[in-house]
Coordinates of C-alpha atoms in Angstrom, one line a residue:
X1 CA -3.4 -24.7 -8.9
X2 CA -0.7 -26.9 -7.2
X3 CA -0.1 -27.5 -3.5
X4 CA 2.9 -25.2 -3.7
X5 CA 0.7 -22.3 -4.8
X6 CA -1.7 -23.0 -1.8
X7 CA 1.3 -23.0 0.6
X8 CA 2.6 -19.8 -0.9
X9 CA -0.7 -18.1 -0.5
X10 CA -0.8 -19.3 3.1
X11 CA 2.7 -17.9 3.7
X12 CA 1.8 -14.5 2.2
X13 CA -1.4 -14.2 4.3
X14 CA 0.4 -15.3 7.4
X15 CA 3.1 -12.7 6.9
X16 CA 0.5 -10.0 6.3
X17 CA -1.3 -11.1 9.5
X18 CA 1.8 -10.5 11.7
X19 CA 2.8 -7.2 10.1
X20 CA 1.3 -4.1 12.0
X21 CA 2.3 -1.4 9.5
X22 CA -0.5 -1.0 6.9
X23 CA 2.0 0.4 4.3
X24 CA 4.3 -2.6 4.8
X25 CA 1.3 -5.0 4.6
X26 CA 0.3 -3.6 1.3
X27 CA 3.9 -3.9 0.0
X28 CA 4.2 -7.5 1.0
X29 CA 0.8 -8.3 -0.5
X30 CA 1.8 -6.6 -3.8
X31 CA 4.7 -9.0 -4.3
X32 CA 3.9 -11.0 -7.5
X33 CA 4.4 -14.4 -5.8
X34 CA 1.0 -16.0 -6.6
X35 CA 1.2 -14.3 -10.0
X36 CA 4.5 -15.9 -10.7
X37 CA 3.3 -19.3 -9.7
X38 CA 0.2 -18.9 -11.9
X39 CA 2.3 -18.0 -14.9
X40 CA 4.7 -20.9 -14.3
X41 CA 2.2 -23.6 -13.5
X42 CA -0.5 -22.8 -16.1
X43 CA -0.4 -22.5 -19.9
X44 CA -1.7 -18.9 -19.9
X45 CA 0.5 -15.9 -20.8
X46 CA 0.2 -12.2 -20.3
X47 CA -1.8 -10.1 -22.6
X48 CA -4.1 -7.0 -22.5
X49 CA -6.6 -8.8 -20.3
X50 CA -4.1 -9.6 -17.6
X51 CA -2.8 -6.0 -17.4
X52 CA -6.4 -4.8 -17.0
X53 CA -6.7 -7.5 -14.3
X54 CA -4.5 -5.4 -12.1
X55 CA -7.4 -2.9 -12.1
X56 CA -9.6 -5.8 -11.1
X57 CA -7.4 -6.4 -8.1
X58 CA -7.9 -2.8 -7.0
X59 CA -11.6 -3.0 -7.7
X60 CA -11.7 -6.0 -5.5
X61 CA -10.4 -4.2 -2.5
X62 CA -12.5 -1.1 -3.2
X63 CA -15.6 -3.3 -3.3
X64 CA -14.7 -5.0 0.0
X65 CA -13.9 -1.7 1.7
X66 CA -17.1 0.0 0.6
X67 CA -19.4 -2.9 1.4
X68 CA -17.7 -3.7 4.8
X69 CA -17.1 -0.2 6.2
X70 CA -19.8 1.9 4.6
X71 CA -22.6 -0.6 4.1
X72 CA -21.7 -2.5 7.3
X73 CA -21.7 -5.9 5.6
X74 CA -19.9 -8.8 7.4
X75 CA -16.3 -9.1 6.1
X76 CA -16.9 -12.6 4.6
X77 CA -20.0 -11.3 2.7
X78 CA -18.0 -8.2 1.6
X79 CA -15.2 -10.6 0.4
X80 CA -17.8 -12.5 -1.6
X81 CA -19.0 -9.2 -3.2
X82 CA -15.4 -8.4 -4.2
X83 CA -14.9 -11.8 -5.7
X84 CA -18.2 -11.4 -7.7
X85 CA -17.0 -8.1 -9.1
X86 CA -13.6 -9.5 -10.1
X87 CA -15.2 -12.6 -11.8
X88 CA -17.7 -10.3 -13.7
X89 CA -14.9 -8.1 -14.8
X90 CA -12.8 -11.1 -15.9
X91 CA -15.8 -12.5 -17.9
X92 CA -16.0 -9.3 -19.8
X93 CA -12.3 -9.0 -20.5
X94 CA -12.1 -12.6 -21.7
X95 CA -15.0 -12.1 -24.1
X96 CA -13.1 -9.7 -26.3
X97 CA -9.6 -9.5 -27.7
X98 CA -7.7 -6.6 -26.1
X99 CA -4.4 -5.4 -27.6
X100 CA -1.7 -5.1 -25.0
X101 CA -0.5 -1.6 -25.8
X102 CA -4.0 -0.1 -25.6
X103 CA -4.7 -2.0 -22.3
X104 CA -1.3 -0.8 -20.9
X105 CA -2.1 2.8 -21.8
X106 CA -5.5 2.7 -20.3
X107 CA -4.2 1.1 -17.1
X108 CA -1.5 3.8 -16.7
X109 CA -4.0 6.6 -17.3
X110 CA -6.4 5.2 -14.7
X111 CA -3.6 4.6 -12.2
X112 CA -2.5 8.2 -12.5
X113 CA -6.0 9.5 -12.1
X114 CA -6.4 7.3 -9.0
X115 CA -3.2 8.7 -7.5
X116 CA -4.3 12.3 -8.1
X117 CA -7.7 11.5 -6.5
X118 CA -6.0 9.8 -3.5
X119 CA -3.6 12.7 -3.0
X120 CA -6.4 15.3 -3.1
X121 CA -8.4 13.3 -0.6
X122 CA -5.4 12.9 1.7
X123 CA -4.8 16.7 1.7
X124 CA -8.5 17.4 2.4
X125 CA -8.5 14.9 5.2
X126 CA -5.3 16.3 6.8
X127 CA -6.6 19.8 6.6
X128 CA -9.9 19.0 8.1
X129 CA -8.3 16.9 10.9
X130 CA -5.8 19.7 11.7
X131 CA -8.6 22.3 11.8
X132 CA -10.8 20.1 14.0
X133 CA -7.8 19.3 16.3
X134 CA -7.0 23.0 16.7
X135 CA -10.6 23.8 17.5
X136 CA -10.9 21.1 20.1
X137 CA -7.6 22.1 21.7
X138 CA -8.7 25.7 21.9
X139 CA -12.0 24.7 23.4
X140 CA -10.8 22.1 25.9
X141 CA -7.5 23.6 27.0
X142 CA -3.9 22.4 26.9
X143 CA -4.4 19.3 29.1
X144 CA -7.0 17.9 26.7
X145 CA -4.8 18.7 23.8
X146 CA -2.0 16.7 25.3
X147 CA -4.4 13.8 25.8
X148 CA -5.5 14.0 22.2
X149 CA -1.9 14.0 21.0
X150 CA -1.1 10.9 23.1
X151 CA -4.2 9.2 21.6
X152 CA -3.2 10.1 18.1
X153 CA 0.3 8.6 18.6
X154 CA -1.2 5.3 19.7
X155 CA -1.6 3.0 16.7
X156 CA -4.9 1.2 16.3
X157 CA -3.4 -1.3 13.9
X158 CA -2.0 -3.9 16.1
X159 CA -5.1 -5.1 17.9
X160 CA -5.2 -8.9 18.1
X161 CA -8.2 -10.8 16.6
X162 CA -8.2 -13.3 19.4
X163 CA -7.4 -16.4 17.3
X164 CA -4.5 -18.6 18.5
X165 CA -1.6 -18.8 16.1
X166 CA -2.1 -22.4 15.0
X167 CA -5.8 -22.0 14.5
X168 CA -5.3 -18.9 12.4
X169 CA -2.7 -20.7 10.3
X170 CA -5.2 -23.6 9.7
X171 CA -8.0 -21.1 8.8
X172 CA -5.6 -19.4 6.3
X173 CA -4.6 -22.7 4.8
X174 CA -8.2 -23.8 4.3
X175 CA -9.1 -20.4 2.8
X176 CA -6.1 -20.7 0.4
X177 CA -7.4 -24.0 -0.9
X178 CA -10.9 -22.6 -1.5
X179 CA -9.6 -19.5 -3.3
X180 CA -7.2 -21.7 -5.4
X181 CA -10.2 -23.9 -6.5
X182 CA -12.2 -20.8 -7.4
X183 CA -9.3 -19.2 -9.2
X184 CA -8.8 -22.2 -11.4
X185 CA -12.0 -21.7 -13.3
X186 CA -11.0 -18.2 -14.6
X187 CA -8.8 -19.3 -17.5
X188 CA -6.3 -16.6 -18.3
X189 CA -7.6 -14.3 -15.6
X190 CA -6.3 -16.8 -13.0
X191 CA -3.0 -14.9 -13.3
X192 CA -4.3 -11.8 -11.5
X193 CA -6.9 -13.5 -9.3
X194 CA -6.7 -12.1 -5.7
X195 CA -5.7 -15.4 -4.1
X196 CA -4.2 -14.1 -0.9
X197 CA -6.2 -10.9 -1.2
X198 CA -9.4 -12.7 -0.2
X199 CA -7.8 -13.6 3.1
X200 CA -5.7 -10.4 3.4
X201 CA -8.9 -8.4 3.3
X202 CA -10.1 -10.3 6.4
X203 CA -6.8 -9.6 8.2
X204 CA -6.8 -5.9 7.2
X205 CA -10.5 -5.3 7.7
X206 CA -9.9 -2.5 10.3
X207 CA -7.8 -0.5 7.8
X208 CA -9.3 -1.5 4.5
X209 CA -9.5 2.1 3.1
X210 CA -5.9 2.9 4.0
X211 CA -4.7 -0.5 2.8
X212 CA -6.5 -0.1 -0.5
X213 CA -4.8 3.3 -1.1
X214 CA -1.3 1.8 -0.4
X215 CA -2.0 -1.2 -2.6
X216 CA -3.3 1.0 -5.5
X217 CA 0.0 2.9 -5.4
X218 CA 2.0 -0.4 -5.3
X219 CA 0.0 -1.9 -8.2
X220 CA 2.0 0.1 -10.7
X221 CA 4.9 -2.3 -9.8
X222 CA 2.7 -5.2 -10.8
X223 CA 2.0 -3.5 -14.1
X224 CA 5.8 -3.3 -14.6
X225 CA 6.1 -7.0 -13.8
X226 CA 3.4 -8.0 -16.3
X227 CA 4.8 -5.7 -19.0
X228 CA 8.3 -7.1 -18.8
X229 CA 6.9 -10.6 -18.8
X230 CA 4.7 -9.9 -21.8
X231 CA 7.6 -8.7 -24.0
X232 CA 9.9 -11.6 -23.1
X233 CA 7.5 -14.5 -22.7
X234 CA 8.4 -15.7 -26.1
X235 CA 12.1 -16.0 -25.3
X236 CA 11.7 -18.3 -22.3
X237 CA 9.7 -18.5 -19.1
X238 CA 12.7 -18.1 -16.9
X239 CA 13.9 -15.0 -18.7
X240 CA 10.4 -13.5 -18.6
X241 CA 10.0 -14.2 -14.9
X242 CA 13.4 -12.8 -14.0
X243 CA 12.8 -9.7 -16.1
X244 CA 9.4 -9.3 -14.5
X245 CA 10.8 -9.4 -11.0
X246 CA 13.5 -6.9 -12.0
X247 CA 10.9 -4.5 -13.4
X248 CA 8.8 -4.9 -10.2
X249 CA 11.8 -4.1 -8.0
X250 CA 12.7 -1.0 -10.1
X251 CA 9.2 0.4 -10.1
X252 CA 8.6 -0.4 -6.4
X253 CA 11.9 1.4 -5.5
X254 CA 11.0 4.4 -7.5
X255 CA 7.6 4.5 -5.8
X256 CA 8.9 4.3 -2.2
X257 CA 12.3 6.1 -2.1
X258 CA 11.0 9.6 -2.9
X259 CA 8.4 9.2 -0.2
X260 CA 11.0 8.4 2.4
X261 CA 13.1 11.4 1.5
X262 CA 10.1 13.7 1.7
X263 CA 9.1 12.2 5.1
X264 CA 12.6 12.7 6.5
X265 CA 12.6 16.2 5.2
X266 CA 9.4 16.9 7.1
X267 CA 10.5 15.1 10.2
X268 CA 13.8 17.1 10.6
X269 CA 13.3 20.8 10.4
X270 CA 16.1 22.9 9.0
X271 CA 18.9 23.5 11.4
X272 CA 19.7 27.0 12.4
X273 CA 23.3 27.9 12.8
X274 CA 23.8 29.6 16.1
X275 CA 26.2 32.5 16.0
X276 CA 27.9 33.8 19.1
X277 CA 26.4 36.9 20.4
X278 CA 28.6 39.9 20.3
X279 CA 28.5 42.2 23.4
X280 CA 26.8 45.4 22.6
X281 CA 29.0 48.5 22.6
X282 CA 28.5 50.5 25.7
X283 CA 27.6 54.2 25.3
X284 CA 30.2 56.7 26.2
X285 CA 28.3 58.0 29.1
X286 CA 28.3 54.6 30.8
X287 CA 31.9 53.8 30.4
X288 CA 33.9 53.7 33.6
X289 CA 36.2 56.6 34.1
X290 CA 39.5 55.6 35.6
X291 CA 40.4 57.6 38.7
X292 CA 43.5 59.8 38.6
X293 CA 46.6 58.0 39.7
X294 CA 47.8 60.8 41.9
X295 CA 51.3 61.0 40.3
X296 CA 52.5 64.4 39.4

């Protein structure tokens, strides 16, 4: 790919490196910036293989998360395993002709199944954490419970990695060049190759599981981008790119707006209207009896 693509990958990874919110990190990474440059600067279009390539992006992060956090592999070795899985998937997809509609339907079904699984796991994790917290609070007393609450409110996301800013930028730039060279050998699957994802996984290595869940949710917007581009790519490249970005924005908004409303509804409990208390009627036996006036 061109130097502009390398610089764009560097900018995306740099932005992700300075963002502390895992959810916002996943949203910034899911922006189809490298995907747009790959479509504009290469002769490849969007077909069924590219839509299934979005699943390959998710599989890349799942592989890195499993190998790094569960198998305790070094992050660079886990990155290599994720790239190997994506390349193997790409080789299989390019070996056959996949109709676009069938690929789109399979991708949507798998995305929905993944969302249901993530929601069930989140509910189970919240329930077990709540039960464990209540048991610890009951056993340790109110003081320890207050300490636990204060620890829970302290985010573990923003720990610096110790690299100076300029050195980190240089490392990101060199890594972007290497991933661009590797992605150039994938033919049509270069469109969905995780250029910045290889370096983003290093930046988000402490929250890989959470990051993977947020990105899996946002990947539906990438499917919308590729779908709009596919149906308009024969009109013109500019129209296809513009429609793709519009579809991405619509799907991303639909994914995130309901979440905010539910969160605000949970954060603010329903207000109770306070009514003025009416004084209770005094019994007749306790009412003050007025003394006689003494007038005849």
